[in-house]
GROMACS .gro file of C-alpha atoms in nm:
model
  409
    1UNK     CA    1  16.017   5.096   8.526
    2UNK     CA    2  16.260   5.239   8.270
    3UNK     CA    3  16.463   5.032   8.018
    4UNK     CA    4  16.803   5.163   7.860
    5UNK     CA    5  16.868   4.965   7.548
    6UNK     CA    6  17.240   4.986   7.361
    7UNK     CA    7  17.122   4.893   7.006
    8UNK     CA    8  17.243   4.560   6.925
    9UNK     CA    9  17.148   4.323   6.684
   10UNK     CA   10  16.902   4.031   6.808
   11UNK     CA   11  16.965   3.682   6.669
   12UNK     CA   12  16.787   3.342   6.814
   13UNK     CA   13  16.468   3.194   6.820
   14UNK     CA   14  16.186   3.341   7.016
   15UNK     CA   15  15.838   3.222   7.056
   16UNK     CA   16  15.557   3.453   7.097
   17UNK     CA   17  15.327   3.448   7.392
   18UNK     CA   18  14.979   3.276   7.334
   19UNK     CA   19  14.709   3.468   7.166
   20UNK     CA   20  14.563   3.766   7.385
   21UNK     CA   21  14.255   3.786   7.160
   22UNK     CA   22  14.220   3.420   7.136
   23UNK     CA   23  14.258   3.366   7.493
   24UNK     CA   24  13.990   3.634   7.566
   25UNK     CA   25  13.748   3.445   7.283
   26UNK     CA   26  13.798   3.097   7.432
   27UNK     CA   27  13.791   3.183   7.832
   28UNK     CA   28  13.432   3.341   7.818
   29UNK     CA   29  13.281   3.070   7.567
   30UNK     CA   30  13.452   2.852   7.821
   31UNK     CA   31  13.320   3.071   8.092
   32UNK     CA   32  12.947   3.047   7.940
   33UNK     CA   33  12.984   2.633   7.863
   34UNK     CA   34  12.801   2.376   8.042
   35UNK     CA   35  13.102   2.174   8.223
   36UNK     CA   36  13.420   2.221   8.332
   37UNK     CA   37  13.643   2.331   8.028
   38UNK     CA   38  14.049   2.290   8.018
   39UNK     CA   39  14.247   2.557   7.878
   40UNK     CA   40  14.655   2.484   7.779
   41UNK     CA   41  14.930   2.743   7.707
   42UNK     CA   42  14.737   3.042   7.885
   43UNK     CA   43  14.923   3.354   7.974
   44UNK     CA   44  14.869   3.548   8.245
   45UNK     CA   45  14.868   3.876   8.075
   46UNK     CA   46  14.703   4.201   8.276
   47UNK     CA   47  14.386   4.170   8.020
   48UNK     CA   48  14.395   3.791   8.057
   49UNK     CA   49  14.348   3.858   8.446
   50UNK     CA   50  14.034   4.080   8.395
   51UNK     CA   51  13.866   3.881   8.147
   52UNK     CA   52  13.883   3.585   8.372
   53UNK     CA   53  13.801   3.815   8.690
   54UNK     CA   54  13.499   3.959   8.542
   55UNK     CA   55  13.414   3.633   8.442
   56UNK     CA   56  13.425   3.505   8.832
   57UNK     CA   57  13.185   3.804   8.927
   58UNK     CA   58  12.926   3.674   8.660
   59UNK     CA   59  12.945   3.307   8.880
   60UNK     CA   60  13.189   3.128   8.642
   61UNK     CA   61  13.471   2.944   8.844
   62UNK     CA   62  13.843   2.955   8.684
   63UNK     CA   63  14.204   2.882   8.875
   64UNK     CA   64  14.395   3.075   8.955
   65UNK     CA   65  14.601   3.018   8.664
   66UNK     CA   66  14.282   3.032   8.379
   67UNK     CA   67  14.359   2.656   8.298
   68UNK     CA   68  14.017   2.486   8.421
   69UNK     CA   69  13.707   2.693   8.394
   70UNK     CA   70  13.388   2.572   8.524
   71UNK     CA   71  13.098   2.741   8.331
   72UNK     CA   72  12.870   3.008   8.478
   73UNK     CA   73  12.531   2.936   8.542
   74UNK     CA   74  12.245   3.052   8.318
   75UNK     CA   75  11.998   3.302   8.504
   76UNK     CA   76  11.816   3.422   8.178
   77UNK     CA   77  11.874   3.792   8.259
   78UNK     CA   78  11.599   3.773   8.553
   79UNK     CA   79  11.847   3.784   8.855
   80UNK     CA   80  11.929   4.059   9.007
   81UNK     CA   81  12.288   4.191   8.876
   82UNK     CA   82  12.615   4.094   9.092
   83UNK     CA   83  12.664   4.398   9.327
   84UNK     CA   84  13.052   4.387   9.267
   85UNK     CA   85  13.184   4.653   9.030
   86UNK     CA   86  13.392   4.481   8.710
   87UNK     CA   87  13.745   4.602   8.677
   88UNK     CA   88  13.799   4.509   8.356
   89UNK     CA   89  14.180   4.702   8.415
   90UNK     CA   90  14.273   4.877   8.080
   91UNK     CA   91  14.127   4.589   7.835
   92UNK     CA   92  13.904   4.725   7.582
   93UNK     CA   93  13.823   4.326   7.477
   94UNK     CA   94  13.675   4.248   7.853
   95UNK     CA   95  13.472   4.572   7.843
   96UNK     CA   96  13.298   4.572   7.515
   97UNK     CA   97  13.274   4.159   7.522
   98UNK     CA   98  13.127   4.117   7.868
   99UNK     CA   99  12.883   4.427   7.883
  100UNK     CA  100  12.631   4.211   7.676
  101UNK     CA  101  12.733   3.895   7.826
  102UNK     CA  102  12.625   4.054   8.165
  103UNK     CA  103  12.317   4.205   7.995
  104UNK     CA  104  12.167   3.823   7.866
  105UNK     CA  105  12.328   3.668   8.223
  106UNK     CA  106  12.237   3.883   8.515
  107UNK     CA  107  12.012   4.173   8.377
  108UNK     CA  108  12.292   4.435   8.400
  109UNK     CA  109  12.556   4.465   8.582
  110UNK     CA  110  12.867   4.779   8.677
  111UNK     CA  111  13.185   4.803   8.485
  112UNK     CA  112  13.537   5.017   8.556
  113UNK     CA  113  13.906   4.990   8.412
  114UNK     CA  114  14.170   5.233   8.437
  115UNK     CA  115  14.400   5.447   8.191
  116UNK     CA  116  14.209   5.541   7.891
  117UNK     CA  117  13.946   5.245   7.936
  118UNK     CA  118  13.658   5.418   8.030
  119UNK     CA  119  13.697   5.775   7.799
  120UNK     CA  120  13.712   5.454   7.495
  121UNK     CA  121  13.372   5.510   7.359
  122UNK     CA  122  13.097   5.291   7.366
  123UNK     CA  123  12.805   5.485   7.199
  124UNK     CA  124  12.748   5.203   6.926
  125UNK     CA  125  12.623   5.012   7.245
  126UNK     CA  126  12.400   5.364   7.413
  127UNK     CA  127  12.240   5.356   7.053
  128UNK     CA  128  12.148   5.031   7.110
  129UNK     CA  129  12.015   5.070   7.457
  130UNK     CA  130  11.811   5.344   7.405
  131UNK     CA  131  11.651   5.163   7.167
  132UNK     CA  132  11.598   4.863   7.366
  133UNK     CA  133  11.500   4.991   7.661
  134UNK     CA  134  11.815   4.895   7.845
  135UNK     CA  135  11.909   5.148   8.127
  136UNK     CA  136  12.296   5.225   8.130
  137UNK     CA  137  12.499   5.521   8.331
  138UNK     CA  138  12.838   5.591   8.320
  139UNK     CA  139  12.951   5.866   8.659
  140UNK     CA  140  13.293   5.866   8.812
  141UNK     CA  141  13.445   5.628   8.632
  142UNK     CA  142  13.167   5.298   8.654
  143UNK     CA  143  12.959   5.202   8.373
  144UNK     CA  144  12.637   5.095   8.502
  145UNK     CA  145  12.376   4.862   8.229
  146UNK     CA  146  12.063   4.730   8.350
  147UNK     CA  147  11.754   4.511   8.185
  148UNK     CA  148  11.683   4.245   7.960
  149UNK     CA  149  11.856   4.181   7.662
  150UNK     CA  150  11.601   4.081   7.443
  151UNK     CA  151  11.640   3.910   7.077
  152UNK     CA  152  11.560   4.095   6.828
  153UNK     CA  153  11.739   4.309   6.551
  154UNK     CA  154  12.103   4.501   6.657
  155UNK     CA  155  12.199   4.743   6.418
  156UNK     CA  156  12.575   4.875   6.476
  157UNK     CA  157  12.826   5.038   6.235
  158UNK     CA  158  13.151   4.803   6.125
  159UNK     CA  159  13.376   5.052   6.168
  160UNK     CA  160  13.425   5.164   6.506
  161UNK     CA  161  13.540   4.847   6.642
  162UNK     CA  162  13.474   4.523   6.553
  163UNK     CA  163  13.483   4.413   6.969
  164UNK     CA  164  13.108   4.524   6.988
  165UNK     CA  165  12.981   4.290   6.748
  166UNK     CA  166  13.178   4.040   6.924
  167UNK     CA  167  12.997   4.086   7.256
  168UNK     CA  168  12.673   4.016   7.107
  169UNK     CA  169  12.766   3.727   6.912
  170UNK     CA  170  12.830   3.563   7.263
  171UNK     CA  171  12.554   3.724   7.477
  172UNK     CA  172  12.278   3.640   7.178
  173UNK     CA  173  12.292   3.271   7.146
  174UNK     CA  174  12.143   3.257   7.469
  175UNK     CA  175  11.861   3.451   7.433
  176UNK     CA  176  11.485   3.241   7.365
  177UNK     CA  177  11.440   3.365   7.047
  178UNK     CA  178  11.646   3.432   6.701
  179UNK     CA  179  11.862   3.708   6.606
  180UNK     CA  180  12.029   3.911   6.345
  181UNK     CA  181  12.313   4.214   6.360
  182UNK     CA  182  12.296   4.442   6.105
  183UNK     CA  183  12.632   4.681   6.034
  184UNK     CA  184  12.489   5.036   5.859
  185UNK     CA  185  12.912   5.020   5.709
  186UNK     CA  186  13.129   4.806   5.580
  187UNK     CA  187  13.287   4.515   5.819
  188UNK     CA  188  13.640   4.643   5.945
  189UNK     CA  189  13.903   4.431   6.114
  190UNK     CA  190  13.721   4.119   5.971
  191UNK     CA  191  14.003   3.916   6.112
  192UNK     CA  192  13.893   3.978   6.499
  193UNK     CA  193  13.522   3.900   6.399
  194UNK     CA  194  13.656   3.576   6.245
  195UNK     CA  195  13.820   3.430   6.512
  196UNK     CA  196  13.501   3.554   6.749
  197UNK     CA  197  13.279   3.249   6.527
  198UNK     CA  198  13.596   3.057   6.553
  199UNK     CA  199  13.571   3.039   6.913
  200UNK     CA  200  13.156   3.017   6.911
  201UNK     CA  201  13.178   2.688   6.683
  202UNK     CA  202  13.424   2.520   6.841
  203UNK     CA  203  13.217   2.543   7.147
  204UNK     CA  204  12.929   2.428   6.956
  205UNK     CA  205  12.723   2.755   6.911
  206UNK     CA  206  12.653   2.862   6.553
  207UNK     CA  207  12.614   3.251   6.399
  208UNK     CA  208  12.630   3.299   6.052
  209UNK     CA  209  12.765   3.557   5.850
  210UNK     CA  210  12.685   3.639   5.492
  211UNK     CA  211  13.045   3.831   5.451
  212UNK     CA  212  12.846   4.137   5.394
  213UNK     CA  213  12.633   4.326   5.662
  214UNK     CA  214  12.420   4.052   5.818
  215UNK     CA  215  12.480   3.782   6.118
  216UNK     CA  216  12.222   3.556   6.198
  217UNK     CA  217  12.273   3.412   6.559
  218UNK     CA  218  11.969   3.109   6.584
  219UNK     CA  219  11.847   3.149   6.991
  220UNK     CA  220  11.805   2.912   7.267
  221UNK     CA  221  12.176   2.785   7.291
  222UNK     CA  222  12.420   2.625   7.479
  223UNK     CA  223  12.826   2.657   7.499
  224UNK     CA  224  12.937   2.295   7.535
  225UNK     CA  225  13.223   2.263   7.725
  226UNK     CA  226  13.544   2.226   7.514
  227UNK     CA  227  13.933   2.150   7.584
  228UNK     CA  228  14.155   2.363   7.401
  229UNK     CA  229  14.477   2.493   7.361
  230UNK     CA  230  14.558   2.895   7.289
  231UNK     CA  231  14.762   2.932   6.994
  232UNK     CA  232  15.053   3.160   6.939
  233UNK     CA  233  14.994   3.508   6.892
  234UNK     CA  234  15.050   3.740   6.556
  235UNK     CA  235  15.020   4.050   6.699
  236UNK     CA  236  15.366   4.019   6.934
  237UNK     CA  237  15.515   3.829   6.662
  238UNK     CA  238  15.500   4.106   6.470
  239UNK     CA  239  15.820   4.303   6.658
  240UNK     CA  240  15.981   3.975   6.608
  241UNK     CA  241  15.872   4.053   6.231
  242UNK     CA  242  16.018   4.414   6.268
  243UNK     CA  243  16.339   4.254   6.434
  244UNK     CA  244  16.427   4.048   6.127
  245UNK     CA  245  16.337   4.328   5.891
  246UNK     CA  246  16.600   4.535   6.098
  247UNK     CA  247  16.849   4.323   5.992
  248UNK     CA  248  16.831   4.084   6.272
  249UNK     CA  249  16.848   3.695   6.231
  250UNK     CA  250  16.567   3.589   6.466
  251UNK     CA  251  16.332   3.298   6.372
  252UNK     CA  252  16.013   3.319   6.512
  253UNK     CA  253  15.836   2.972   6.666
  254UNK     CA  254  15.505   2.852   6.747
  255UNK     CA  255  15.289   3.041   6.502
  256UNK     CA  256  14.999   2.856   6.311
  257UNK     CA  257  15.016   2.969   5.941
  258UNK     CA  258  14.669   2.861   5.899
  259UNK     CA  259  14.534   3.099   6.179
  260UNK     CA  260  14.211   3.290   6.157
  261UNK     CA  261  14.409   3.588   6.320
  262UNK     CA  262  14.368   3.881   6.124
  263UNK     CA  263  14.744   3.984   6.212
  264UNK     CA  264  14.863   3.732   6.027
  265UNK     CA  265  14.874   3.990   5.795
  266UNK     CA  266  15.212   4.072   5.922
  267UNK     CA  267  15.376   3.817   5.701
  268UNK     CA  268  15.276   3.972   5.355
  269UNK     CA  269  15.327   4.345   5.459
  270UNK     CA  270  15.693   4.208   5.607
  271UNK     CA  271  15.778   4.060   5.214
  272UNK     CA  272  15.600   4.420   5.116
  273UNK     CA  273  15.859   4.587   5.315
  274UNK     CA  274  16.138   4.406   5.216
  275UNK     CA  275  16.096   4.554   4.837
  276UNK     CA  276  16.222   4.874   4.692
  277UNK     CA  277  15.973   5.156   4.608
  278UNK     CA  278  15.714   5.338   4.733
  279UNK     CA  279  15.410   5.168   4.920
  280UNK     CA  280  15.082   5.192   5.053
  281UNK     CA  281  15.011   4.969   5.361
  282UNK     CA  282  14.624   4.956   5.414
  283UNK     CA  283  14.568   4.869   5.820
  284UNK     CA  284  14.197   4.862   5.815
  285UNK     CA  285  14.181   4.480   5.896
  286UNK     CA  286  14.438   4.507   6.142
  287UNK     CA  287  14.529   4.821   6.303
  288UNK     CA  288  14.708   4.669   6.621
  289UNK     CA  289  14.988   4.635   6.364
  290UNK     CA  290  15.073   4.961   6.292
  291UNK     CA  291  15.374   5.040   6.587
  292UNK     CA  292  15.571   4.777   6.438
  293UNK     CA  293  15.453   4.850   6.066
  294UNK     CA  294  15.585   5.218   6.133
  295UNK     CA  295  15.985   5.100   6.279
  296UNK     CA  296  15.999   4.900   5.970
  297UNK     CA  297  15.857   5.163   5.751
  298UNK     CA  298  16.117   5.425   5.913
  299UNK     CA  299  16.428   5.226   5.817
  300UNK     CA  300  16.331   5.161   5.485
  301UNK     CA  301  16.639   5.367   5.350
  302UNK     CA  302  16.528   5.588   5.095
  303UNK     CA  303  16.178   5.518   5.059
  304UNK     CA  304  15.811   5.623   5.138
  305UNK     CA  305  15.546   5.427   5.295
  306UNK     CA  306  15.180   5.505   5.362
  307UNK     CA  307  14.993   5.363   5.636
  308UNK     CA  308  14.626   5.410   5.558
  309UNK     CA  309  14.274   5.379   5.701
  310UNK     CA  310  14.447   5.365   6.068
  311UNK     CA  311  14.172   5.652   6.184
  312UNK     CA  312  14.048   5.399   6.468
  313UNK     CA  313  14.422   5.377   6.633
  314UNK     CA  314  14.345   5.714   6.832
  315UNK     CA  315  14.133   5.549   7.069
  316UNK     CA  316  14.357   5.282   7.149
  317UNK     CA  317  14.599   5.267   7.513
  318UNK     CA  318  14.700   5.601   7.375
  319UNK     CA  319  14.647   5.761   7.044
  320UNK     CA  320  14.864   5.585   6.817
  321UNK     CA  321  14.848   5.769   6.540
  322UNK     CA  322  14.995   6.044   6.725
  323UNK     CA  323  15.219   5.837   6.998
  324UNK     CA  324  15.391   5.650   6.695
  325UNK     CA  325  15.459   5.970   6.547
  326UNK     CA  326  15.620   6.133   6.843
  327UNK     CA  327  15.811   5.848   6.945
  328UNK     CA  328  15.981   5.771   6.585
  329UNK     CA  329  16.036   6.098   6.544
  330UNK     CA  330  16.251   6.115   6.863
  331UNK     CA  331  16.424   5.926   6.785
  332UNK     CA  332  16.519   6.063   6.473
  333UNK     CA  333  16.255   5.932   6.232
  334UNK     CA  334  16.056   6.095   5.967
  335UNK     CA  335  15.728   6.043   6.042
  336UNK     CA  336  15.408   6.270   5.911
  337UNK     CA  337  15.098   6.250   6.082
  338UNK     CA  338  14.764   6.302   5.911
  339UNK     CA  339  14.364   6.246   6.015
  340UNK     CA  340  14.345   5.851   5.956
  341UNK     CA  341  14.732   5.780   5.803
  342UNK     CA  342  15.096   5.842   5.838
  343UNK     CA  343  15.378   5.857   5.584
  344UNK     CA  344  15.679   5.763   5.698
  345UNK     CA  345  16.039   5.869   5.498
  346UNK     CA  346  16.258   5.555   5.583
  347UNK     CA  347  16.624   5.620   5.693
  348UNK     CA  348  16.906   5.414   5.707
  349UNK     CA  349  16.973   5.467   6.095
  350UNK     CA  350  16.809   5.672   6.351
  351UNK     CA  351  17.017   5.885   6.607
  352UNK     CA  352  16.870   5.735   6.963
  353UNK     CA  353  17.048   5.905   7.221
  354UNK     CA  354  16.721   6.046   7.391
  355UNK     CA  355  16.414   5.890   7.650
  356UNK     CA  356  16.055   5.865   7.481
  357UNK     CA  357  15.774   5.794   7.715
  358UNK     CA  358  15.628   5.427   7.668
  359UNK     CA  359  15.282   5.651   7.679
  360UNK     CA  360  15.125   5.352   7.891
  361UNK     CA  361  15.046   5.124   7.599
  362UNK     CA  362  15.254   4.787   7.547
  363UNK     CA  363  15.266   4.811   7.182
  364UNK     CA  364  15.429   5.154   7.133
  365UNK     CA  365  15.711   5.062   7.419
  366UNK     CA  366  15.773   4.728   7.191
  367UNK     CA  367  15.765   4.970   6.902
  368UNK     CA  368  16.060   5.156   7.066
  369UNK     CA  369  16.227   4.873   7.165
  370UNK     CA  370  16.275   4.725   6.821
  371UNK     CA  371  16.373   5.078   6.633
  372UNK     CA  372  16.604   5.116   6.909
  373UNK     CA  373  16.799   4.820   6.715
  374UNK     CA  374  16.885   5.087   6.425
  375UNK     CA  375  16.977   5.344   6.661
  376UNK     CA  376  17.336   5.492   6.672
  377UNK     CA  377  17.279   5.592   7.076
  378UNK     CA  378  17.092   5.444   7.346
  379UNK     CA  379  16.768   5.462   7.391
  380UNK     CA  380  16.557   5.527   7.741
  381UNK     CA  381  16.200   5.372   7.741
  382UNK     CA  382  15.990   5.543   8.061
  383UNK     CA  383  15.699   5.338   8.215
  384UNK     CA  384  15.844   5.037   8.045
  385UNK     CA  385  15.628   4.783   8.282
  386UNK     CA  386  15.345   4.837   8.033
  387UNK     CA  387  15.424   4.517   7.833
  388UNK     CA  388  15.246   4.345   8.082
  389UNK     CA  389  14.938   4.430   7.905
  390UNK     CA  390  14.983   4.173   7.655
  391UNK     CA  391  15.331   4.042   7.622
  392UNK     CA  392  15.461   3.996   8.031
  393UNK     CA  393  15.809   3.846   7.904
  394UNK     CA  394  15.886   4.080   7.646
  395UNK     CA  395  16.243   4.255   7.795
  396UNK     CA  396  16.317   3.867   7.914
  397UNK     CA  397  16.265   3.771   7.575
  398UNK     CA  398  16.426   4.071   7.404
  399UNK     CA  399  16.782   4.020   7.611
  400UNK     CA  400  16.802   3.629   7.541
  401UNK     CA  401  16.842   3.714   7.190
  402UNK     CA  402  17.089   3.935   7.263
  403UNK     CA  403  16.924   4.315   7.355
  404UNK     CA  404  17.159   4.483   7.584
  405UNK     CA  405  16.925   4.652   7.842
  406UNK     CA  406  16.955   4.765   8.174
  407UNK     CA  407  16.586   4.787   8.402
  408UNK     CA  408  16.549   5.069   8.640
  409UNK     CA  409  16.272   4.996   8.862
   0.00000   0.00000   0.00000
């Protein structure tokens, strides 16, 4: 699908869709529980769909709409694993959460996804396995693990991605003896790690952290079945964020300013951007917030912004670094890419009047979407349909506050 949008400013109120790493978080603690758990305010986002499908091939039972889970049964990694493959779609979370989770349930199991999913690295996990003994393959696009996940010391770095410490912080707990995970770097995105032993204790499992390098995850626990609702997600409010810094009077609904989100963050780099001089924005914590960081940072008339320690964004949907950078710059931006950071030289307007590629990754479509605002021209967004990812409403959204866009399907 393409979308044509005349620049026009947005005004309303708009409420973000429920938290996509939340929802992940709570379905497979729900998933791993020991009742029948009921979820509210779920959205049926394309990496909402394989978390909970994946989950239904490890013998948890969820409806069709992810509201009532019923949790999978505990087989202590002795069974045999489920002969289905595990198309985890293009969802980097359902991948790097479950592989464990299979690992401590069924002794293994196979894994696939599509775009970039399975070229997304997962040595931090091979390291592992070769230590462990755990047998893993990946040939013609399935990831095959297979043995017993045993409890024990996992050492992994903190700054590759934050999602494999998350998968073993759900798959440990249920091993039959203690556990620690030991990072060999400093913690980065802290935020997604937080809301990982957010989820865990509410469904009564403990792992602690000692803010430094170390998790302790106590054995021989159980998930106890929870009802809870997904809160509203930071990440997409973000664009709303990079909307109003546009120019655009849009109030943004349903967010919990007490969140354990790490993209809360948007919030103090918005009032950042909203000041005169020159800044440095540091996106370590939070790197998921750089496309709508970098529309903001490119309309800041006048001035230069930094976006720093954003290394980890080219193995993302697409490489961001460089998709942001080509997209902007399209559009008449002044965008310089570097290793790990950009530096963007705001303008007042951009030109528009030209079609950039969506590059198959929801958050550098939205990206376009919102500079398009400051455009003088139209702008052309190809392969458009890739909001589903995360955000399924976004164009609906984006025209009831006033967007002028036409939809070629």
């Amino acid at each position: 699908m393409n979308v044509t949008i005349t620049p026009a400013v947005l005004k309303g109120t708009v409420t973000p869709p429920p938290s996509k790493s939340q929802a992940h978080r709570l379905i497979i603690a729900a998933a791993l529980s020991d009742g029948f758990c009921k979820l509210s305010n779920v959205d049926l986002s394309e990496d909402i769909q394989a978390t909970l499908r994946c989950m239904r091939t490890l013998d948890a039972d969820a409806s069709a709409d992810g509201t009532i889970i019923r949790g999978a049964d505990l087989v202590d990694g002795h069974e045999e694993p489920a002969p289905e493959v595990m198309d985890c779609g293009e969802s980097g979370s359902t991948l790097r959460f479950l592989i464990p989770v299979a690992l401590a349930l069924k002794g293994g199991g196979k894994f696939t996804g599509h775009g970039r999913l399975m070229e997304r690295p997962q040595d931090p996990y091979f390291a592992l396995f070769r230590e462990k003994g755990i047998f893993y393959e990946q040939k013609d696009g399935v990831l095959t693990v297979r043995g017993k996940l045993a409890p024990g010391v996992y050492t992994l770095p903190g700054n590759v991605s934050s999602q494999f410490i998350t998968g073993l912080l759900y798959a440990l707990p249920l091993l039959e003896g203690d556990s620690e995970i030991v990072l060999t770097t400093g913690l980065e995105s802290r935020g997604y790690v937080d809301m990982t032993l957010d989820a865990l204790e509410r469904f009564g499992v403990k792992a602690e952290y000692d803010g430094k390098r170390t998790f302790r995850v106590p054995g021989n626990q159980y998930y106890q079945h929870q009802n809870l609702a997904i809160e509203a997600d930071w990440s997409n409010a973000a664009f709303w964020y990079g909307a109003k810094c546009l120019g655009c009077p849009v109030e943004i609904g349903g967010l919990d300013q007490a969140s354990v989100q790490g993209d809360r963050a948007i919030a103090g780099f918005y009032d950042q951007l909203q000041g005169t001089g020159s800044l440095d924005l540091d996106v370590s914590q939070c790197p998921d917030l750089v496309p709508p960081l970098a529309a903001m940072a490119a309309l800041r008339a006048g001035e230069t912004t930094r976006i720093v320690n954003a290394g980890r964004l080219r193995i993302k949907e697409s490489d961001r670094l460089a998709t942001v950078t080509e997209v902007l710059n399209a559009l008449g931006a002044q965008v310089e890419e570097y290793e790990d950071y950009l530096v963007i030289h705001g303008k007042e307007k951009l030109a528009g009047g030209v079609t950039v590629s969506g590059h198959n990754d929801h958050r550098i479509a939205m990206m376009a979407a919102i500079a398009a605002i400051r455009c003088e021209a139209p702008v052309t967004i190809t392969g458009a349909e890739c909001v589903k990812k995360s955000y399924p409403r976004f164009w609906e959204d984006y025209r009831r506050l006033g967007g002028e866009l036409i939809c070629d399907i």
